PDB file of C-alpha atoms in Angstrom:
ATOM      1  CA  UNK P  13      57.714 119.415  45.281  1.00 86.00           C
ATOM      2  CA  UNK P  14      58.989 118.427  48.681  1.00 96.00           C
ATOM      3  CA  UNK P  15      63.091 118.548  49.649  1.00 98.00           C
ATOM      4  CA  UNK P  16      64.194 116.353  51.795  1.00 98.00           C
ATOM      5  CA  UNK P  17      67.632 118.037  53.938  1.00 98.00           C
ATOM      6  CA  UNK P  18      70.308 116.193  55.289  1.00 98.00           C
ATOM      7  CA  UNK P  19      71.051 119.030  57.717  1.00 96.00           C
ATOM      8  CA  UNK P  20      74.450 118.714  59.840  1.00 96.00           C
ATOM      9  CA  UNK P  21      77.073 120.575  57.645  1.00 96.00           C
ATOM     10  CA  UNK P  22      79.522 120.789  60.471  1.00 95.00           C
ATOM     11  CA  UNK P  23      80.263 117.154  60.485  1.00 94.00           C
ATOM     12  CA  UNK P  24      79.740 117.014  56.287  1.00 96.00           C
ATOM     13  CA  UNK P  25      76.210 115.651  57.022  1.00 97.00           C
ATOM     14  CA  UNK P  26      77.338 112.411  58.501  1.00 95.00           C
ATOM     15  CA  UNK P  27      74.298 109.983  59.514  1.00 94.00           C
ATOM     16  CA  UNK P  28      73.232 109.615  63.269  1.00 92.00           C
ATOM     17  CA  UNK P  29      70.253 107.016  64.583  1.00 90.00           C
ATOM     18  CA  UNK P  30      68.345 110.702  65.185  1.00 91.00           C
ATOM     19  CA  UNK P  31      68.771 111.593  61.189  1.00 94.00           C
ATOM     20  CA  UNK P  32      67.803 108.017  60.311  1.00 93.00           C
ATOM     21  CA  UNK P  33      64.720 108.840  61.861  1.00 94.00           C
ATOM     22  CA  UNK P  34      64.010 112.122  60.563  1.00 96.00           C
ATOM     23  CA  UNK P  35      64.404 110.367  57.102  1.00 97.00           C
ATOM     24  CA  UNK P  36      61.877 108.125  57.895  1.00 96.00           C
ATOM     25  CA  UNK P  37      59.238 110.523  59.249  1.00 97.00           C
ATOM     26  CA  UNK P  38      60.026 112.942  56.665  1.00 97.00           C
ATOM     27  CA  UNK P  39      59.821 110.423  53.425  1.00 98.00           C
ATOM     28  CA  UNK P  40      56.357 109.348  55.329  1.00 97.00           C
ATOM     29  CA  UNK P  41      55.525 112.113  55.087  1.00 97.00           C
ATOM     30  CA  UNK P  42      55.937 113.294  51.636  1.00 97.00           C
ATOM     31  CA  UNK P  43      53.917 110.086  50.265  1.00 97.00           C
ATOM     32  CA  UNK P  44      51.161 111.751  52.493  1.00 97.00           C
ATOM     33  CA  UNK P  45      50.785 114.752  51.299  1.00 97.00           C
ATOM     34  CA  UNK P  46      49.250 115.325  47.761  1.00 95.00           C
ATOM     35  CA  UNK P  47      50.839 118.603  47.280  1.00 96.00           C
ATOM     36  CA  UNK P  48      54.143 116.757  46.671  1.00 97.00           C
ATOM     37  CA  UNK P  49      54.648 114.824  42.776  1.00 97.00           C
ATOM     38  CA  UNK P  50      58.683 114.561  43.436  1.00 98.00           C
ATOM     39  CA  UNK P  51      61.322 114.548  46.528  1.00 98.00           C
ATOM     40  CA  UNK P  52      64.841 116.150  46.198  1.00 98.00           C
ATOM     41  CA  UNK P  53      67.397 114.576  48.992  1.00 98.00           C
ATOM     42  CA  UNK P  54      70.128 117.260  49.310  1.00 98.00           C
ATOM     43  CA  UNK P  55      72.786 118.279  51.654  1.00 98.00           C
ATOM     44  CA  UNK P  56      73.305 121.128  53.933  1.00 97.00           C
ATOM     45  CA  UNK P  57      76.118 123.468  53.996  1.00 95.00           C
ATOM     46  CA  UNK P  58      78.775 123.641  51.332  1.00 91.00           C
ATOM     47  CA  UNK P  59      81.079 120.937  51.181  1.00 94.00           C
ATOM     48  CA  UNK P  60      79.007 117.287  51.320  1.00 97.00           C
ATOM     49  CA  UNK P  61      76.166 115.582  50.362  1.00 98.00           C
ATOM     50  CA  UNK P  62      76.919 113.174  52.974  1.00 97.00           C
ATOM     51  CA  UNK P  63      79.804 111.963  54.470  1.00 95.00           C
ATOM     52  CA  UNK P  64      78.064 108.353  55.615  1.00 91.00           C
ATOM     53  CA  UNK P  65      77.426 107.340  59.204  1.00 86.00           C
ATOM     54  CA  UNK P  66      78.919 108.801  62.028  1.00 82.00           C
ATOM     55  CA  UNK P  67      81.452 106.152  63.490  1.00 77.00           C
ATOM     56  CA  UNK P  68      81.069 107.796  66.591  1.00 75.00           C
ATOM     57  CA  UNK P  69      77.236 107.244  66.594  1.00 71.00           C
ATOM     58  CA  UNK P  70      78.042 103.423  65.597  1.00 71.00           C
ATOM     59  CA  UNK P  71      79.612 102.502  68.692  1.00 71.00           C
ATOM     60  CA  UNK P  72      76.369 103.621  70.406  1.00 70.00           C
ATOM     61  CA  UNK P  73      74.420 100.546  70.070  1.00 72.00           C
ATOM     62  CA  UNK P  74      74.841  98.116  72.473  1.00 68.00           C
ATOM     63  CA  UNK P  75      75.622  94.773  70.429  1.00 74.00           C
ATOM     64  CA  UNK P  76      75.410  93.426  67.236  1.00 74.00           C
ATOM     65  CA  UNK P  77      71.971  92.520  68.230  1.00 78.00           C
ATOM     66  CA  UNK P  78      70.770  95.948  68.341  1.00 75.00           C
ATOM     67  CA  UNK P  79      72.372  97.270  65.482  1.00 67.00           C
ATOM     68  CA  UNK P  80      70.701  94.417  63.531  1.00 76.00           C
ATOM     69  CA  UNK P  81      67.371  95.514  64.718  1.00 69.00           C
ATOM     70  CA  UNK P  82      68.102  99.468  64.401  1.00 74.00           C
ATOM     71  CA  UNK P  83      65.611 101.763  62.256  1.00 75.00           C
ATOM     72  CA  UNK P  84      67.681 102.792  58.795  1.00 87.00           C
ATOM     73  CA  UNK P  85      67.348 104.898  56.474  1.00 92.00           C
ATOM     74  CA  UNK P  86      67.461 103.235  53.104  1.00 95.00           C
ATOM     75  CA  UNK P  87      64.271 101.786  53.413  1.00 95.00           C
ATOM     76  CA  UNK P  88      62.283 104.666  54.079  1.00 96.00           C
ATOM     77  CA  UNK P  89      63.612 106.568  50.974  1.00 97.00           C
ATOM     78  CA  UNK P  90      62.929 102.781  48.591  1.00 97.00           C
ATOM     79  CA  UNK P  91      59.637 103.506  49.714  1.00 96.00           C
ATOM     80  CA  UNK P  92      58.770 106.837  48.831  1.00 97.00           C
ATOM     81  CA  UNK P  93      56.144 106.387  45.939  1.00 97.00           C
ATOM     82  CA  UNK P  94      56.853 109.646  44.192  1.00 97.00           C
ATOM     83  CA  UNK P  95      60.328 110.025  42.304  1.00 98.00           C
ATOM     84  CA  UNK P  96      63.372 110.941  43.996  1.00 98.00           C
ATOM     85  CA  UNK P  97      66.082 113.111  42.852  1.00 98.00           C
ATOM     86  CA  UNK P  98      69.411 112.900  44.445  1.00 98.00           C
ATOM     87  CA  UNK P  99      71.423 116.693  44.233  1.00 98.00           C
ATOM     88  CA  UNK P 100      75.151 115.589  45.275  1.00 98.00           C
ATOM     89  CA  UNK P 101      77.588 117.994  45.715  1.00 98.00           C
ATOM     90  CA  UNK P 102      80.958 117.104  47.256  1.00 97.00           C
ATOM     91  CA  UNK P 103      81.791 113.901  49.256  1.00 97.00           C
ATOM     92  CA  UNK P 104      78.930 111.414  49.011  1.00 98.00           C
ATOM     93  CA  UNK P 105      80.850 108.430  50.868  1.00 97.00           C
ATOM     94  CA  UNK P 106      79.399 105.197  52.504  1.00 95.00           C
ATOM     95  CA  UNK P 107      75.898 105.757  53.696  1.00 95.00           C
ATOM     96  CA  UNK P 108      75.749 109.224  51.753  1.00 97.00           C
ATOM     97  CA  UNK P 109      76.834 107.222  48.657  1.00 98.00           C
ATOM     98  CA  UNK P 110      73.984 104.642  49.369  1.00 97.00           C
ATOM     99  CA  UNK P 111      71.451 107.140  50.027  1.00 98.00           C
ATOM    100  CA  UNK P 112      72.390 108.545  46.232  1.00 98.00           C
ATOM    101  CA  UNK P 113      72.200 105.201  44.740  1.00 98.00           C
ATOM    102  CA  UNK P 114      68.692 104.580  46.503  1.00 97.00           C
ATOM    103  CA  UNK P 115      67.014 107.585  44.650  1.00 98.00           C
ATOM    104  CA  UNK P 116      65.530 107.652  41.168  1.00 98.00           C
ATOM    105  CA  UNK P 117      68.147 109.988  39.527  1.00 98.00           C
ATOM    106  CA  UNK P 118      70.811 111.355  40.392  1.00 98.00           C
ATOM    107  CA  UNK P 119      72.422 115.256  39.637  1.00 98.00           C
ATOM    108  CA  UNK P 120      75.910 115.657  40.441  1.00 98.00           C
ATOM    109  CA  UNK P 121      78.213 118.416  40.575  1.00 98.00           C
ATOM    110  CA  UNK P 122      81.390 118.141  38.455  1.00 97.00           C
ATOM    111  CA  UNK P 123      83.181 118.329  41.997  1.00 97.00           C
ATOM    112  CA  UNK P 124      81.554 115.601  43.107  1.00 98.00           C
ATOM    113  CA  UNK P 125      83.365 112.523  45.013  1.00 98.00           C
ATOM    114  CA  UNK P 126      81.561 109.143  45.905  1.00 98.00           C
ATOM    115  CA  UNK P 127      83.039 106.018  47.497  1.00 97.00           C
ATOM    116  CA  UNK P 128      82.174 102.711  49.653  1.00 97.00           C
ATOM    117  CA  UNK P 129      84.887 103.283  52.049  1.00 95.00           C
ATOM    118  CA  UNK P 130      83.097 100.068  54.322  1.00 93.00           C
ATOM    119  CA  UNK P 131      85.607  97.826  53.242  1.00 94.00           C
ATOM    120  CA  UNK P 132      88.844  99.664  54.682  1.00 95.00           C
ATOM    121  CA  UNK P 133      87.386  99.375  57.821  1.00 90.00           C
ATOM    122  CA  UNK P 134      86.827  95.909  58.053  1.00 90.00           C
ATOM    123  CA  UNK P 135      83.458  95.315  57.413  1.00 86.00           C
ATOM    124  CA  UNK P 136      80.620  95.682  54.233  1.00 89.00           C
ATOM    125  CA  UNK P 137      78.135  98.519  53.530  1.00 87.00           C
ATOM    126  CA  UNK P 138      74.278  97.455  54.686  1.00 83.00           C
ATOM    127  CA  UNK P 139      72.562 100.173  52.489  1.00 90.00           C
ATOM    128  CA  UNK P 140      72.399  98.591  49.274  1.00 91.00           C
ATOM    129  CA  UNK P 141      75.579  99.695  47.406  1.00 95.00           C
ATOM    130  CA  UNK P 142      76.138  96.201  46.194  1.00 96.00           C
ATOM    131  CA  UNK P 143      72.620  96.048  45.280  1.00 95.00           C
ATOM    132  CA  UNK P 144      72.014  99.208  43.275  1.00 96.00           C
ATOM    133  CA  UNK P 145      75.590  99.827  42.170  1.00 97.00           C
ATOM    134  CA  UNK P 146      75.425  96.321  40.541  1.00 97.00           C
ATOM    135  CA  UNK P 147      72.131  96.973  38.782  1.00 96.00           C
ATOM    136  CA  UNK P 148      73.369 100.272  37.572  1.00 96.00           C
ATOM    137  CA  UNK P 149      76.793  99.792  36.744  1.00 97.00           C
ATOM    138  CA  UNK P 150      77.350  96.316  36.025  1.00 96.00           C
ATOM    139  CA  UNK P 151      79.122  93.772  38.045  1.00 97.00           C
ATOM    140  CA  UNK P 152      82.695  94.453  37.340  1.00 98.00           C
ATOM    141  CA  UNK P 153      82.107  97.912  38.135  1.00 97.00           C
ATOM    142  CA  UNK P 154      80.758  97.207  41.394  1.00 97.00           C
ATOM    143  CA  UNK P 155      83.551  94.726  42.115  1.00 97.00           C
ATOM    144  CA  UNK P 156      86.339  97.483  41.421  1.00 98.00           C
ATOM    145  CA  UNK P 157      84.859 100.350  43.706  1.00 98.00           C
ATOM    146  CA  UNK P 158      83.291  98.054  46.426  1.00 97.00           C
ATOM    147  CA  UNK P 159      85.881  95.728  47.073  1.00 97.00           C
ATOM    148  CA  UNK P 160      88.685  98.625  47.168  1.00 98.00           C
ATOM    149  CA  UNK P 161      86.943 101.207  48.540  1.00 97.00           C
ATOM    150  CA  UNK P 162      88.432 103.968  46.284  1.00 98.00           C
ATOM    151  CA  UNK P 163      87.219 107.026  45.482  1.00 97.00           C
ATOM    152  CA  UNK P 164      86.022 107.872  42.053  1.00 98.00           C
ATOM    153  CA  UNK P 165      84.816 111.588  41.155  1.00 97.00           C
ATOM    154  CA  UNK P 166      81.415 112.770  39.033  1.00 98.00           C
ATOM    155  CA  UNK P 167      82.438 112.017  35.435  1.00 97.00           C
ATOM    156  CA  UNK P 168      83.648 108.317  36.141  1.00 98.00           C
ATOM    157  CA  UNK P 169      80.430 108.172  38.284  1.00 98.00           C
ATOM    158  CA  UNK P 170      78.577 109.910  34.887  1.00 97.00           C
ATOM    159  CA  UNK P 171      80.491 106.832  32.825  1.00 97.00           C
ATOM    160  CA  UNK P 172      79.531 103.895  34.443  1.00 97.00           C
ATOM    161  CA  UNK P 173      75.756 105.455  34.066  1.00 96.00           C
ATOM    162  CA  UNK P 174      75.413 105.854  37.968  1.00 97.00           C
ATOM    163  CA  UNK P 175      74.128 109.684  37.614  1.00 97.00           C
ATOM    164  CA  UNK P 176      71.818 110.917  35.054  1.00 98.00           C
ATOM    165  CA  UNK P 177      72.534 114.436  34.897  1.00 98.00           C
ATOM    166  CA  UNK P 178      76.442 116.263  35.362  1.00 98.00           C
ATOM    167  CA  UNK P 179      76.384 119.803  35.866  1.00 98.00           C
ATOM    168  CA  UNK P 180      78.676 122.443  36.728  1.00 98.00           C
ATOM    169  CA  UNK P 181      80.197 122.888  40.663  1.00 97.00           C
ATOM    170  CA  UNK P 182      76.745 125.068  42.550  1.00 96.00           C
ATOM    171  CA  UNK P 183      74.398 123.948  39.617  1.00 98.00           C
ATOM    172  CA  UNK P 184      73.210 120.677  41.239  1.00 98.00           C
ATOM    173  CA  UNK P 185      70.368 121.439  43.450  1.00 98.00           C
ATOM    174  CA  UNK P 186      68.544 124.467  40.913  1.00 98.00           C
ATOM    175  CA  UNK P 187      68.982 121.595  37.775  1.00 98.00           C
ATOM    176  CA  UNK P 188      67.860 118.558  40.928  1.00 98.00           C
ATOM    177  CA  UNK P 189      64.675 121.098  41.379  1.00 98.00           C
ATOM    178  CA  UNK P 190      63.659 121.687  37.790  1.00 98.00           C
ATOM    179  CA  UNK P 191      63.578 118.223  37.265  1.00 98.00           C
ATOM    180  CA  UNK P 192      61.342 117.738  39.775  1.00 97.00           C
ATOM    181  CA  UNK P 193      59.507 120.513  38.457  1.00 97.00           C
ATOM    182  CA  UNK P 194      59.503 118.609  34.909  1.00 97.00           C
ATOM    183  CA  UNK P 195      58.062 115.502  36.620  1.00 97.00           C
ATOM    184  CA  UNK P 196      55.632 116.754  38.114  1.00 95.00           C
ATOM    185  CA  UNK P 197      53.768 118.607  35.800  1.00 95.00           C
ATOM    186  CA  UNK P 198      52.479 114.865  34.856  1.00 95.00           C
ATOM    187  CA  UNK P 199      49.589 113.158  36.627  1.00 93.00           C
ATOM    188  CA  UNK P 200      50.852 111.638  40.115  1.00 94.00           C
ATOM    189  CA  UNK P 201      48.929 108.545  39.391  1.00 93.00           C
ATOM    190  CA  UNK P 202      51.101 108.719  35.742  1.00 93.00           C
ATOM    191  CA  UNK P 203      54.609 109.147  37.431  1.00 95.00           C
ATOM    192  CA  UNK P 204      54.196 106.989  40.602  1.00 95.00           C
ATOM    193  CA  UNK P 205      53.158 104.423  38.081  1.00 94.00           C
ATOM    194  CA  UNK P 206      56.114 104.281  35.930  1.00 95.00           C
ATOM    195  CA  UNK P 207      58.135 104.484  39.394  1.00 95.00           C
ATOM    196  CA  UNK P 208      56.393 101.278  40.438  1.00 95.00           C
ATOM    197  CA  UNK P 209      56.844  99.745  36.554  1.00 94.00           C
ATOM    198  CA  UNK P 210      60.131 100.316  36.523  1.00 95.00           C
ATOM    199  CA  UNK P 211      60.981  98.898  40.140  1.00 94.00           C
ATOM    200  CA  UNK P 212      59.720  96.247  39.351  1.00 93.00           C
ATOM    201  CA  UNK P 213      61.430  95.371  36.678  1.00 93.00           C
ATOM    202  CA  UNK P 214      64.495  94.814  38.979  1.00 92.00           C
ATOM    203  CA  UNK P 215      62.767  91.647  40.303  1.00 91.00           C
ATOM    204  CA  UNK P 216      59.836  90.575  37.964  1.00 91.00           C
ATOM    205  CA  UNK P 217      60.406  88.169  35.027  1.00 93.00           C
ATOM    206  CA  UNK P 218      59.262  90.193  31.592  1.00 94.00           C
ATOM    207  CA  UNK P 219      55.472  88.327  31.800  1.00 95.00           C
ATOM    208  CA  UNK P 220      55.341  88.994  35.210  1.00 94.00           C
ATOM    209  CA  UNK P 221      56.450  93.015  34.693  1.00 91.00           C
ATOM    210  CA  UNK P 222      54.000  93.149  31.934  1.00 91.00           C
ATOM    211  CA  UNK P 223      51.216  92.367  33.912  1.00 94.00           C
ATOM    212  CA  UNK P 224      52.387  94.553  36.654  1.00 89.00           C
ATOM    213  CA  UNK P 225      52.259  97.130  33.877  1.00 90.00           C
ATOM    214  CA  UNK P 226      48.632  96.721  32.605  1.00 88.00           C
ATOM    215  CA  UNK P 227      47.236  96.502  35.638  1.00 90.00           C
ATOM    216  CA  UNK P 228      49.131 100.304  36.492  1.00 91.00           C
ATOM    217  CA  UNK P 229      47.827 100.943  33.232  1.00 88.00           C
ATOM    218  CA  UNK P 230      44.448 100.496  34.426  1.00 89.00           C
ATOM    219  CA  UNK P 231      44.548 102.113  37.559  1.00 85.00           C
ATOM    220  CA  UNK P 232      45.750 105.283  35.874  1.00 87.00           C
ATOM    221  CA  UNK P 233      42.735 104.903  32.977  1.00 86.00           C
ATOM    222  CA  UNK P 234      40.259 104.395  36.494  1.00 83.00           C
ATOM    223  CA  UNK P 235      42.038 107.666  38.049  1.00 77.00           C
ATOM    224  CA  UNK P 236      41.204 109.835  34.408  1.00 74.00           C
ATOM    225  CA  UNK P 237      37.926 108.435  34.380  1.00 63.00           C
ATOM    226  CA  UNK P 238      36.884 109.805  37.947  1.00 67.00           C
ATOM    227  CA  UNK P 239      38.323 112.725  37.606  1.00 69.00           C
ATOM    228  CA  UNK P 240      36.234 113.425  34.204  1.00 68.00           C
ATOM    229  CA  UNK P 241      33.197 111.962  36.385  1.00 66.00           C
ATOM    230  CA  UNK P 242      33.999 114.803  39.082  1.00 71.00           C
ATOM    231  CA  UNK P 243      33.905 117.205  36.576  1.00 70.00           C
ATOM    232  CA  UNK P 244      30.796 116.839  35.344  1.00 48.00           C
ATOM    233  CA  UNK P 245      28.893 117.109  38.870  1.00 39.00           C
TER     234      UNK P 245
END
């Protein structure tokens, strides 16, 4: 199982260009490397999951143009093949709060606090809050949290079925691991299969997801059979 770190606990993990790009090299790297059938996103230090971007790093970009055009972070983790497990502890605001929507499941400490604080300063988040939180939670509860930008803590988080798993305050990241643990005891070919099934199912029509499906289907049957032809060499 590979963990990736979001590792700057003095400023509550808050996102800078350089972290966006350690994201990216490190999800790349964990669909590389065979050894690893999950990936657990966690924060450093004590206090935050993440804390979002770093205003401070914001106004480093020349224009608009150039933020436009800037390397982020959300798409590297939508395209890790193998499931992601989110292990939030503390604040989780703006980009950290996107980075927990973009996983597979999330494990959240009691303690926990998320929010889309984008609004109150004049502007929209560009991570896909509006696009998972809507899927996840439902419209209305998108509307109430995105468009006010307040704060809501782990068991209104656990109600609208945003997180998967609540545990106790310090319990997040050994229950985040043993999930990952749990997955992948399956066949890789199995679980990055129903990870692609079920993605899939956010923008296929039914016919179109069920053909998606079979033809995972038969990759995995293709996968047992060469392995059973390996075996007999």
């Amino acid at each position: 199982m590979g963990e990736i770190v979001l590792d700057r606990p003095a400023k509550h993990n808050a996102l800078t260009p350089a972290m966006y790009a350690g994201i990216a090299k490190a999800c790349a790297a964990a669909n590389r490397d065979d050894a690893i059938h999950a990936v657990v996103i966690r924060g450093a230090g004590d206090r935050a999951f993440c804390a979002g971007s770093d205003i401070g790093a914001l106004e480093g970009y020349a224009d608009f143009w150039a933020w436009r055009n800037r390397d982020d972070y959300i798409p590297p983790i939508l395209s890790l093949r193998k499931p992601a497990i989110a292990a939030v502890k503390g604040w989780a605001l703006g980009g950290g709060f996107e980075i927990a929507l973009a996983c597979d499941l999330r494990v959240a400490a009691r303690s926990a606090v998320f929010s889309a604080p984008e609004v109150t300063l004049g502007w929209n988040g560009a991570g896909g809050a509006a696009q998972h939180m809507t899927r996840l939670c439902g419209y209305g509860q998108a509307m109430k949290y995105l468009l006010t930008g307040d704060r809501f803590d782990a068991e209104e988080a656990a109600r609208m079925g945003m997180i998967e798993y609540l545990v106790d305050d310090g319990c997040e990241l050994e229950r985040a691991r043993a999930l990952g643990a749990s997955i992948a005891v399956h066949a890789p070919v199995a679980t990055q299969s129903v990870k692609a099934a079920v993605r899939s199912a956010l923008d296929l029509s039914v016919a179109q997801g069920l053909r998606y499906e079979n033809e995972l289907m038969s990759l995995c049957f293709a996968e047992r059979d060469l392995a059973a032809a390996k075996g007999t060499r």
